[in-house]
Short mmCIF file of C-alpha atoms in Angstrom, two decimals:
data_model
loop_
_atom_site.label_atom_id
_atom_site.label_comp_id
_atom_site.label_asym_id
_atom_site.label_seq_id
_atom_site.Cartn_x
_atom_site.Cartn_y
_atom_site.Cartn_z
CA MET A 4 0.14 -0.19 0.00
CA PHE A 5 1.39 3.43 -0.88
CA ASN A 6 1.63 6.15 1.94
CA ILE A 7 0.82 9.63 1.02
CA LEU A 8 1.99 12.91 3.69
CA VAL A 9 0.04 16.15 3.29
CA ILE A 10 1.67 18.93 4.09
CA ASP A 11 -0.33 22.21 4.78
CA ASP A 12 -1.40 24.74 7.08
CA GLU A 13 -4.71 24.88 6.86
CA GLU A 14 -6.90 22.27 8.20
CA ALA A 15 -9.55 22.36 6.13
CA MET A 16 -7.07 21.39 2.93
CA ARG A 17 -5.34 18.63 4.91
CA ASP A 18 -8.65 17.12 5.60
CA SER A 19 -9.87 17.17 2.36
CA CYS A 20 -7.21 15.71 0.82
CA SER A 21 -7.30 12.93 3.11
CA GLN A 22 -10.61 11.89 2.73
CA VAL A 23 -10.43 11.64 -0.94
CA LEU A 24 -7.47 9.40 -0.95
CA ILE A 25 -8.21 7.30 2.16
CA LYS A 26 -11.44 6.48 -0.06
CA GLU A 27 -8.99 4.89 -2.46
CA GLY A 28 -7.40 2.77 0.01
CA TYR A 29 -3.82 5.38 0.12
CA GLN A 30 -2.28 5.43 3.99
CA VAL A 31 -2.85 8.86 4.29
CA GLU A 32 -0.59 11.25 7.29
CA THR A 33 -0.64 14.99 7.66
CA ALA A 34 1.49 17.49 8.68
CA GLY A 35 0.62 21.19 9.89
CA ASP A 36 4.11 23.29 9.05
CA GLY A 37 7.21 22.06 6.98
CA GLU A 38 9.11 21.57 10.19
CA THR A 39 6.82 18.49 11.37
CA GLY A 40 6.48 17.74 7.68
CA LEU A 41 10.17 17.03 7.49
CA GLN A 42 10.04 15.05 10.67
CA LYS A 43 7.28 13.16 8.95
CA VAL A 44 9.10 12.39 5.67
CA ILE A 45 12.29 11.06 7.27
CA GLU A 46 9.83 8.69 9.90
CA LEU A 47 7.40 7.70 7.47
CA LYS A 48 9.29 7.48 4.35
CA PRO A 49 6.02 8.38 2.09
CA ASP A 50 5.58 7.47 -1.31
CA LEU A 51 4.17 10.66 -2.42
CA ILE A 52 3.58 14.21 -0.58
CA LEU A 53 1.10 16.87 -1.33
CA VAL A 54 3.32 20.03 -0.04
CA ASP A 55 1.56 23.56 0.02
CA LEU A 56 4.15 26.51 -0.86
CA LYS A 57 2.55 29.06 1.18
CA MET A 58 3.17 28.13 4.75
CA PRO A 59 4.78 29.88 7.94
CA GLY A 60 8.05 29.15 9.28
CA VAL A 61 9.83 26.41 6.92
CA CYS A 62 8.04 27.06 3.58
CA GLY A 63 7.05 24.45 0.92
CA MET A 64 9.99 25.43 -1.48
CA GLU A 65 12.44 24.46 1.47
CA VAL A 66 10.44 21.38 2.53
CA LEU A 67 10.72 20.03 -1.59
CA GLU A 68 14.87 21.28 -1.72
CA LYS A 69 14.97 18.91 1.77
CA VAL A 70 13.02 16.15 0.88
CA ARG A 71 15.43 15.75 -2.08
CA ASP A 72 18.06 15.00 -0.08
CA ILE A 73 15.94 13.00 2.40
CA ASP A 74 15.20 10.72 -0.62
CA PRO A 75 14.97 12.01 -4.16
CA ASN A 76 12.44 9.42 -5.35
CA ILE A 77 9.70 10.80 -3.45
CA ILE A 78 7.55 11.82 -5.33
CA ALA A 79 6.40 15.73 -4.19
CA VAL A 80 3.28 17.39 -5.62
CA VAL A 81 3.04 21.60 -5.14
CA ILE A 82 -0.01 22.75 -3.55
CA THR A 83 -0.54 26.78 -4.17
CA GLY A 84 -3.18 29.03 -3.40
CA PHE A 85 -1.92 31.71 -5.97
CA ALA A 86 -0.86 29.56 -9.11
CA THR A 87 2.05 31.41 -11.27
CA ILE A 88 3.82 30.21 -13.48
CA ASP A 89 6.80 31.57 -12.16
CA SER A 90 6.15 29.87 -8.57
CA ALA A 91 5.62 26.26 -11.06
CA VAL A 92 9.12 26.33 -12.59
CA GLU A 93 11.04 27.24 -9.24
CA SER A 94 8.87 23.99 -7.45
CA MET A 95 9.99 21.95 -10.36
CA LYS A 96 13.38 22.98 -10.38
CA GLN A 97 13.13 22.12 -6.81
CA GLY A 98 12.32 18.50 -7.47
CA ALA A 99 8.64 18.44 -7.64
CA TYR A 100 6.68 16.21 -9.72
CA ASP A 101 3.74 17.90 -10.84
CA PHE A 102 1.66 20.97 -9.49
CA LEU A 103 -2.04 21.53 -8.12
CA PRO A 104 -3.74 25.27 -8.06
CA LYS A 105 -5.82 26.05 -5.51
CA PRO A 106 -8.97 25.79 -6.41
CA PHE A 107 -8.81 21.57 -7.21
CA THR A 108 -11.95 19.30 -7.64
CA PRO A 109 -11.05 15.72 -5.94
CA ASP A 110 -10.93 14.08 -9.28
CA GLU A 111 -7.90 16.54 -10.06
CA LEU A 112 -6.38 15.45 -6.58
CA ARG A 113 -6.93 11.42 -7.79
CA LEU A 114 -5.72 11.64 -10.70
CA ILE A 115 -2.33 13.66 -10.24
CA VAL A 116 -1.88 11.29 -7.10
CA LYS A 117 -2.37 8.52 -9.41
CA ARG A 118 0.22 9.61 -11.86
CA GLY A 119 2.41 10.07 -9.18
CA LEU A 120 2.28 6.84 -7.86
CA GLU A 121 2.97 5.09 -11.04
CA LYS A 122 5.87 6.98 -11.64
CA ARG A 123 6.82 6.08 -8.25
CA LYS A 124 6.54 2.29 -8.98
CA LEU A 125 8.36 2.06 -12.29
CA THR A 126 11.20 4.61 -9.95
CA LEU A 127 11.40 2.05 -7.40
CA GLU A 128 11.59 -1.24 -9.97
CA ALA A 129 14.26 0.06 -11.71
CA ALA A 130 16.60 0.92 -8.85
CA THR A 131 15.69 -3.17 -7.91
CA LEU A 132 16.74 -3.37 -11.15
CA ARG A 133 19.80 -1.69 -11.45
CA GLU A 134 20.58 -3.30 -7.86
CA GLU A 135 20.46 -7.37 -9.70
CA LYS A 136 22.33 -6.18 -12.30
CA LYS A 137 25.16 -4.93 -10.04
CA ARG A 138 24.92 -7.84 -7.91
CA MET A 139 25.35 -10.16 -11.34
CA GLU A 140 28.74 -8.15 -11.97
CA GLU A 141 30.05 -8.65 -9.15
CA ASN A 142 29.17 -12.50 -9.26
CA PHE A 143 30.86 -12.32 -12.77
CA ILE A 144 34.29 -12.25 -11.30
CA THR A 145 33.55 -15.71 -9.66
CA MET A 146 31.60 -17.43 -12.01
CA VAL A 147 34.37 -16.61 -14.70
CA SER A 148 37.24 -17.80 -12.37
CA HIS A 149 35.18 -20.85 -11.72
CA GLU A 150 33.92 -21.49 -15.33
CA LEU A 151 38.12 -21.39 -15.75
CA ARG A 152 39.07 -23.64 -13.34
CA THR A 153 36.45 -26.77 -14.00
CA PRO A 154 38.00 -27.93 -16.70
CA LEU A 155 41.33 -27.82 -15.31
CA VAL A 156 39.88 -29.36 -12.04
CA ASP A 157 38.69 -32.22 -14.14
CA ILE A 158 42.36 -32.70 -15.56
CA GLN A 159 43.81 -32.94 -11.70
CA GLN A 160 41.07 -35.16 -10.76
CA TYR A 161 41.93 -37.64 -12.89
CA PHE A 162 45.93 -37.20 -12.67
CA GLU A 163 44.86 -38.29 -9.23
CA VAL A 164 43.11 -41.57 -10.28
CA ILE A 165 46.00 -42.42 -13.04
CA LEU A 166 49.02 -41.52 -11.19
CA GLY A 167 47.43 -42.63 -8.10
CA GLY A 168 47.61 -46.19 -10.03
CA ILE A 169 44.03 -46.81 -9.75
CA THR A 170 43.53 -47.55 -13.26
CA GLY A 171 46.33 -49.48 -13.59
CA GLU A 172 50.17 -49.65 -14.12
CA VAL A 173 52.03 -46.13 -15.16
CA ALA A 174 55.17 -47.18 -16.98
CA ILE A 175 57.86 -44.79 -15.37
CA LYS A 176 58.32 -42.74 -18.50
CA GLN A 177 54.87 -41.98 -18.80
CA ARG A 178 54.71 -41.50 -15.22
CA LYS A 179 57.07 -38.66 -15.20
CA MET A 180 55.47 -37.27 -18.27
CA LEU A 181 52.25 -36.63 -16.59
CA GLU A 182 53.71 -35.48 -13.56
CA ARG A 183 55.36 -32.35 -15.49
CA VAL A 184 51.70 -31.89 -17.32
CA ARG A 185 50.03 -31.83 -13.73
CA GLU A 186 53.01 -28.99 -12.42
CA SER A 187 51.76 -27.00 -15.55
CA ILE A 188 48.35 -27.37 -14.88
CA ASP A 189 49.04 -26.72 -11.00
CA ALA A 190 50.33 -23.34 -11.99
CA LEU A 191 47.92 -22.39 -14.32
CA LEU A 192 45.15 -22.86 -11.16
CA LYS A 193 47.52 -20.56 -9.39
CA LEU A 194 47.75 -17.99 -11.98
CA ILE A 195 43.77 -17.92 -12.22
CA ASN A 196 43.65 -17.65 -8.02
CA ASP A 197 46.03 -14.85 -7.61
CA TRP A 198 44.06 -12.72 -10.98
CA LEU A 199 41.00 -13.98 -8.94
CA ASP A 200 42.57 -12.30 -6.18
CA MET A 201 43.68 -9.12 -7.71
CA THR A 202 40.62 -9.03 -9.34
CA ARG A 203 38.64 -8.71 -5.90
CA ILE A 204 41.18 -6.56 -4.26
CA LYS A 205 40.75 -3.93 -7.11
CA ALA A 206 37.31 -4.57 -7.32
CA GLY A 207 37.28 -2.78 -3.50
CA GLU A 208 35.92 -6.10 -2.00
CA VAL A 209 37.87 -5.77 0.95
CA VAL A 210 36.94 -2.59 2.07
CA GLY A 211 33.69 -3.36 3.43
CA LYS A 212 35.58 -5.47 6.40
CA PHE A 213 37.88 -3.58 7.62
CA GLU A 214 38.14 -3.69 11.23
CA PRO A 215 40.57 -2.89 14.01
CA LEU A 216 43.21 -5.51 13.72
CA ASP A 217 46.30 -7.08 15.87
CA ILE A 218 49.30 -7.01 13.61
CA SER A 219 51.34 -9.22 15.58
CA SER A 220 48.64 -12.16 16.07
CA ILE A 221 48.20 -11.71 11.83
CA LEU A 222 51.56 -12.50 11.71
CA THR A 223 52.04 -15.08 14.53
CA ASP A 224 49.22 -17.02 12.37
CA THR A 225 50.83 -16.13 9.11
CA ILE A 226 54.04 -17.64 10.07
CA GLY A 227 52.68 -20.95 11.79
CA PHE A 228 50.83 -21.31 8.05
CA MET A 229 54.31 -20.71 6.72
CA ARG A 230 56.84 -23.02 9.02
CA PRO A 231 55.76 -25.97 6.88
CA GLU A 232 57.20 -25.03 3.53
CA ALA A 233 60.23 -23.07 5.17
CA GLU A 234 61.00 -26.64 6.97
CA MET A 235 60.82 -28.29 3.45
CA LYS A 236 63.34 -25.84 2.00
CA LYS A 237 65.44 -25.59 5.13
CA ILE A 238 64.84 -21.99 5.99
CA ALA A 239 64.72 -20.46 9.31
CA LEU A 240 61.37 -18.23 10.27
CA GLU A 241 62.29 -15.89 12.95
CA ILE A 242 60.23 -13.11 14.20
CA ASP A 243 60.81 -10.55 16.35
CA VAL A 244 57.46 -8.70 17.03
CA THR A 245 56.34 -6.39 20.08
CA THR A 246 52.84 -8.09 20.98
CA SER A 247 51.76 -5.01 22.68
CA LEU A 248 51.71 -2.80 18.89
CA ASN A 249 48.97 -0.48 17.92
CA LYS A 250 45.88 -2.14 16.30
CA VAL A 251 45.35 -1.25 12.12
CA LYS A 252 42.46 -0.60 11.00
CA GLY A 253 41.80 -3.29 7.90
CA ASP A 254 40.69 -6.54 5.74
CA LYS A 255 42.13 -9.65 8.15
CA GLU A 256 41.98 -12.10 5.52
CA SER A 257 43.59 -9.56 2.70
CA LEU A 258 46.26 -8.32 5.33
CA LYS A 259 47.32 -12.25 5.78
CA MET A 260 47.80 -13.00 2.18
CA MET A 261 49.94 -10.21 1.90
CA PHE A 262 52.21 -10.73 4.60
CA THR A 263 51.69 -14.96 3.12
CA ASN A 264 53.10 -13.60 -0.30
CA LEU A 265 56.34 -11.73 1.43
CA ILE A 266 57.17 -14.43 3.34
CA SER A 267 56.47 -16.96 0.70
CA ASN A 268 58.57 -15.11 -1.72
CA GLY A 269 61.31 -14.75 1.19
CA ILE A 270 61.39 -18.44 1.17
CA ARG A 271 61.61 -19.29 -2.09
CA PHE A 272 64.12 -16.84 -3.41
CA ASN A 273 66.28 -17.82 -0.82
CA HIS A 274 69.37 -20.43 -0.46
CA GLU A 275 68.98 -23.79 1.45
CA GLY A 276 70.03 -23.06 4.92
CA GLY A 277 69.12 -19.35 4.80
CA SER A 278 66.80 -17.49 7.09
CA VAL A 279 63.49 -14.99 6.59
CA LEU A 280 63.05 -12.36 9.42
CA ILE A 281 60.12 -11.03 9.98
CA LYS A 282 60.00 -7.32 12.20
CA ALA A 283 56.95 -5.20 13.40
CA LYS A 284 57.38 -1.79 15.32
CA GLU A 285 55.36 1.30 16.06
CA GLN A 286 56.99 4.40 14.62
CA GLU A 287 54.93 7.97 15.16
CA ASP A 288 51.90 7.08 13.99
CA HIS A 289 52.59 3.90 12.03
CA ILE A 290 53.11 0.30 12.50
CA ILE A 291 56.46 -1.05 10.19
CA ILE A 292 56.50 -4.50 9.22
CA GLU A 293 60.20 -5.62 8.15
CA VAL A 294 60.28 -9.08 5.60
CA SER A 295 63.97 -9.69 5.13
CA ASP A 296 65.44 -12.61 3.65
CA THR A 297 69.17 -13.66 3.35
CA GLY A 298 68.42 -15.06 -0.36
CA ILE A 299 69.18 -14.25 -4.17
CA GLY A 300 68.37 -10.44 -3.54
CA ILE A 301 67.19 -8.54 -6.75
CA LEU A 302 69.05 -6.23 -9.26
CA LYS A 303 68.68 -2.61 -9.11
CA GLU A 304 67.79 -2.25 -12.71
CA ASN A 305 65.18 -4.61 -11.58
CA LEU A 306 63.61 -2.93 -8.58
CA PRO A 307 61.13 -0.43 -10.11
CA PHE A 308 59.61 -3.26 -12.06
CA ILE A 309 59.43 -5.78 -9.55
CA PHE A 310 55.48 -4.52 -8.77
CA ASP A 311 54.19 -4.80 -11.92
CA GLU A 312 51.98 -7.17 -12.46
CA PHE A 313 53.03 -10.68 -14.25
CA PHE A 314 56.79 -9.22 -13.83
CA ARG A 315 59.43 -11.65 -13.23
CA VAL A 316 63.28 -11.47 -12.74
CA LYS A 317 64.65 -13.78 -15.38
CA SER A 318 68.16 -15.23 -14.60
CA ASP A 319 70.02 -18.77 -13.84
CA LYS A 320 68.76 -18.33 -10.23
CA THR A 321 64.72 -17.95 -10.61
CA ARG A 322 64.65 -20.22 -13.39
CA HIS A 323 63.73 -23.33 -11.56
CA ILE A 324 61.49 -21.41 -9.09
CA ASP A 325 58.04 -21.03 -10.06
CA GLY A 326 55.16 -18.19 -9.52
CA THR A 327 52.75 -16.14 -11.51
CA GLY A 328 54.36 -12.90 -11.29
CA LEU A 329 51.46 -11.76 -9.75
CA GLY A 330 52.66 -12.38 -6.00
CA LEU A 331 53.99 -8.85 -5.22
CA SER A 332 51.33 -6.56 -7.08
CA ILE A 333 48.99 -8.33 -5.34
CA VAL A 334 50.90 -7.22 -2.21
CA LYS A 335 51.01 -3.34 -3.25
CA LYS A 336 47.83 -3.33 -3.90
CA ILE A 337 46.63 -4.50 -0.29
CA VAL A 338 49.07 -1.91 1.25
CA GLU A 339 47.00 0.90 -0.85
CA VAL A 340 43.68 -0.24 -0.32
CA HIS A 341 44.77 -0.12 3.57
CA SER A 342 46.24 3.61 3.05
CA GLY A 343 49.77 2.34 3.58
CA SER A 344 52.98 1.91 1.47
CA ILE A 345 55.55 -0.15 0.59
CA LYS A 346 59.80 0.13 0.35
CA VAL A 347 61.94 -2.61 -0.90
CA GLU A 348 66.15 -2.35 0.10
CA SER A 349 67.86 -5.05 -1.76
CA GLU A 350 71.30 -6.15 -2.69
CA LEU A 351 72.24 -8.50 -4.87
CA GLY A 352 73.63 -11.91 -3.79
CA LYS A 353 72.99 -10.66 -0.26
CA GLY A 354 69.06 -10.66 0.27
CA SER A 355 66.14 -8.05 0.49
CA THR A 356 64.14 -6.50 2.86
CA PHE A 357 60.39 -5.12 2.30
CA PHE A 358 59.25 -2.62 4.41
CA VAL A 359 55.47 -2.42 4.74
CA ILE A 360 53.73 0.76 6.61
CA LEU A 361 50.83 1.20 7.73
CA PRO A 362 48.78 3.85 9.34
CA LYS A 363 47.63 2.77 13.40
CA PHE A 364 44.06 2.81 14.26
CA LYS A 365 43.01 5.72 15.92
CA LYS A 366 39.59 5.37 17.81
CA GLU A 367 38.80 9.30 17.16
CA SER A 368 39.33 8.98 13.62
CA ASN A 369 36.68 6.38 13.57
CA MET B 10 33.12 -57.50 7.95
CA GLU B 11 32.58 -54.27 8.04
CA LYS B 12 28.57 -52.90 6.53
CA ILE B 13 30.36 -51.01 3.01
CA ALA B 14 29.33 -47.06 3.24
CA LYS B 15 27.19 -46.00 0.80
CA ILE B 16 28.63 -42.07 -0.18
CA LEU B 17 26.56 -39.94 -2.80
CA ILE B 18 27.97 -37.32 -4.73
CA ILE B 19 26.09 -34.38 -5.89
CA ASP B 20 28.03 -32.41 -8.58
CA ASP B 21 27.26 -30.72 -11.95
CA ASP B 22 30.59 -32.06 -13.40
CA PRO B 23 30.47 -35.77 -14.45
CA ASN B 24 34.53 -35.61 -15.06
CA PHE B 25 34.91 -34.63 -11.59
CA VAL B 26 32.63 -37.19 -10.57
CA GLU B 27 34.06 -39.68 -12.15
CA ALA B 28 37.28 -39.18 -11.10
CA THR B 29 36.28 -38.89 -7.49
CA LYS B 30 34.07 -41.99 -7.98
CA ALA B 31 36.58 -44.04 -9.27
CA ILE B 32 39.11 -43.00 -6.35
CA LEU B 33 36.32 -43.94 -4.25
CA GLU B 34 35.55 -47.11 -5.31
CA ASN B 35 39.09 -48.68 -5.14
CA LYS B 36 38.86 -48.21 -1.39
CA SER B 37 35.71 -50.65 -1.66
CA TYR B 38 32.88 -47.79 -1.00
CA GLU B 39 29.76 -47.39 -2.51
CA VAL B 40 28.88 -44.09 -4.70
CA VAL B 41 26.33 -43.05 -6.07
CA ALA B 42 25.58 -39.71 -8.09
CA ALA B 43 23.29 -37.25 -8.40
CA TYR B 44 24.21 -34.35 -11.10
CA ASP B 45 21.75 -31.59 -10.31
CA LYS B 46 19.95 -29.63 -6.92
CA ASN B 47 16.51 -32.04 -7.77
CA GLU B 48 18.28 -35.00 -8.45
CA GLY B 49 20.83 -34.37 -5.47
CA MET B 50 17.39 -34.43 -2.69
CA GLU B 51 15.82 -37.03 -4.53
CA LYS B 52 18.59 -39.26 -4.00
CA ILE B 53 19.20 -38.16 -0.06
CA ASN B 54 15.76 -39.63 0.57
CA SER B 55 15.80 -42.72 -1.70
CA GLU B 56 19.48 -43.64 -1.42
CA ARG B 57 19.40 -42.85 2.48
CA PRO B 58 23.08 -42.44 1.98
CA ASP B 59 25.99 -42.76 4.81
CA LEU B 60 27.87 -39.37 3.58
CA ILE B 61 27.47 -36.58 0.82
CA LEU B 62 29.89 -35.26 -0.66
CA LEU B 63 28.38 -31.78 -1.94
CA ASP B 64 29.30 -29.45 -4.74
CA ILE B 65 28.72 -25.92 -3.70
CA MET B 66 28.47 -24.31 -7.64
CA MET B 67 26.32 -25.67 -9.55
CA GLU B 68 23.68 -24.27 -12.02
CA LYS B 69 22.94 -21.67 -9.51
CA LEU B 70 25.76 -19.99 -7.11
CA ASP B 71 24.27 -21.37 -4.39
CA ASP B 72 22.66 -24.49 -5.17
CA GLY B 73 24.83 -26.28 -2.81
CA PHE B 74 24.08 -24.06 -0.11
CA ASN B 75 20.68 -24.56 -0.35
CA ILE B 76 20.78 -28.56 -0.14
CA CYS B 77 22.99 -28.05 2.69
CA TYR B 78 20.95 -25.92 4.04
CA LYS B 79 17.85 -27.60 4.13
CA LEU B 80 19.54 -30.85 5.23
CA LYS B 81 21.23 -29.42 7.94
CA HIS B 82 17.51 -28.10 9.10
CA ASP B 83 15.83 -31.49 8.86
CA PRO B 84 15.35 -33.84 11.95
CA GLU B 85 16.36 -37.05 10.24
CA LEU B 86 18.45 -35.86 7.79
CA LYS B 87 20.75 -33.44 9.17
CA LYS B 88 22.29 -36.64 11.16
CA ILE B 89 24.31 -37.11 7.23
CA PRO B 90 27.90 -36.21 7.31
CA VAL B 91 28.28 -33.88 4.49
CA LEU B 92 31.65 -32.97 3.31
CA ALA B 93 31.20 -29.79 0.65
CA ILE B 94 33.77 -29.63 -2.13
CA SER B 95 33.83 -26.64 -4.61
CA ALA B 96 36.44 -24.87 -6.94
CA ILE B 97 35.62 -21.98 -5.39
CA THR B 98 37.94 -20.58 -2.33
CA GLU B 99 36.52 -21.23 1.03
CA LYS B 100 36.75 -17.01 1.90
CA THR B 101 33.33 -16.64 -1.20
CA GLY B 102 32.10 -19.21 -0.62
CA LEU B 103 31.21 -18.46 3.06
CA LYS B 104 30.73 -15.11 1.96
CA PHE B 105 28.23 -16.40 -0.62
CA SER B 106 26.58 -17.94 1.82
CA SER B 107 25.71 -14.96 4.50
CA GLU B 108 25.04 -12.83 1.64
CA THR B 109 22.55 -15.42 0.04
CA ASN B 110 20.61 -16.48 3.03
CA GLY B 111 21.99 -15.26 6.27
CA GLU B 112 22.82 -18.44 7.37
CA TYR B 113 26.88 -19.88 7.16
CA PHE B 114 27.36 -22.81 5.57
CA GLU B 115 27.15 -25.11 7.87
CA ALA B 116 28.98 -28.78 6.12
CA ASP B 117 31.02 -30.95 8.10
CA ASP B 118 34.15 -30.39 6.37
CA TYR B 119 35.36 -28.30 3.06
CA VAL B 120 38.61 -28.89 0.45
CA GLU B 121 39.09 -27.33 -2.04
CA LYS B 122 38.75 -29.17 -5.92
CA PRO B 123 40.69 -30.36 -6.87
CA VAL B 124 41.22 -32.93 -4.03
CA LYS B 125 44.01 -34.99 -3.85
CA ALA B 126 42.78 -38.80 -3.43
CA ASP B 127 44.77 -39.53 0.07
CA ASP B 128 42.98 -36.37 1.46
CA LEU B 129 39.77 -36.94 0.70
CA LEU B 130 39.45 -40.59 1.60
CA GLU B 131 40.96 -39.25 5.11
CA ARG B 132 38.48 -36.72 5.47
CA VAL B 133 35.31 -39.16 4.51
CA GLU B 134 36.92 -41.79 6.45
CA ASN B 135 36.84 -39.17 9.80
CA LEU B 136 33.58 -37.97 8.66
CA LEU B 137 32.29 -41.85 9.12
CA LYS B 138 33.63 -42.39 11.85
CA LYS B 139 31.58 -40.27 13.70
#
């Protein structure tokens, strides 16, 4: 059922409009001045308002202007005793839908309200459709990645069966080749995952989930998660984090992803027996997190490009390290959505240190 | 000799079903399959499986969620353990669940596709023990 609000200082006008409209089956409320009217607009969220232009206090024109700020989709019909072209034009400029000069008949009122409400219905339907389209566009990323992944997942699942010997013995030479294929498919799957993460961060999806977070516990979790990989590559993971660090406002999952990528790089671009050290400290308004490794380091010429999408350093040292070339671009995007910055210092053959600088969370700024 | 456990796979991807079926049958499980939401609900009732492997994204993004929601709110069927499997990441999965029906996905366990044979068998065994 539609809600209508009549704002008029004349009691007789309010009553007669109400009577006509209630008979039509509408829910009708009234207000005797502009201020009460605006209050009721906020409380009742009417579909349509009838506003007298000339009222003491907050006048009709002002009501129109404020209603437009509250909800531009509310249909406003102006009533006035001194119908001039000028006041009609002026009220239309303020967003009025139509104009009803006094005196008017019940039929004229019924017709104008009916047309106004038809427009309201169409506007609301259009808004719903837009909302639905937006939701579909958001899901699009997930749909596409699902479609891309499905055939690869099938291949991997068949490899599990074939290489698992379930369908019979596989000859050594065949097994070797099939394992290569499996690795390539794995790399492609990883690429799709990274691309999906990247697209999500770009689409600003993570910002909606911001909350005050304890960086030291995020780092401890991430390091725990990375430990098996480090042990496999015989790399020591060391942590030096003050536990009483100021909180940071952010998205937990994406911050974990960022540190995972940095630590994973530290492990993969390292020498057997090397180490990765993770430090975190406060400095003025910031929290600085350092991830340093004793790895192969980055050539000075390459430093400006390492955060670029799909950039990978090509040398005999990196040839056998797999990766998608998206890891550091994801890191940079995550740092940026957290209003932070990232720096790197590196020496070829000695190792690299990445500094992530994030703003401290302050209660009053929230 | 123990009774052979019956596993129902609900997944719209016939290749994934075939490969997964082979892994499970190799360990002497009895495996039945359903390829969409409706067939899934039918077979749950007619086959009364001991365990369900459930794909989350089938024809619609949230088909799997809806099946799981129905199962876990049914006094009789909620005892059947559900192992949710999907090619989408856990994060996205949970997000879809809470946005579509305000309820978290209530599967008993969760794995991402592709599933390693050993991992799958271990999870299935654990769920059947419960």
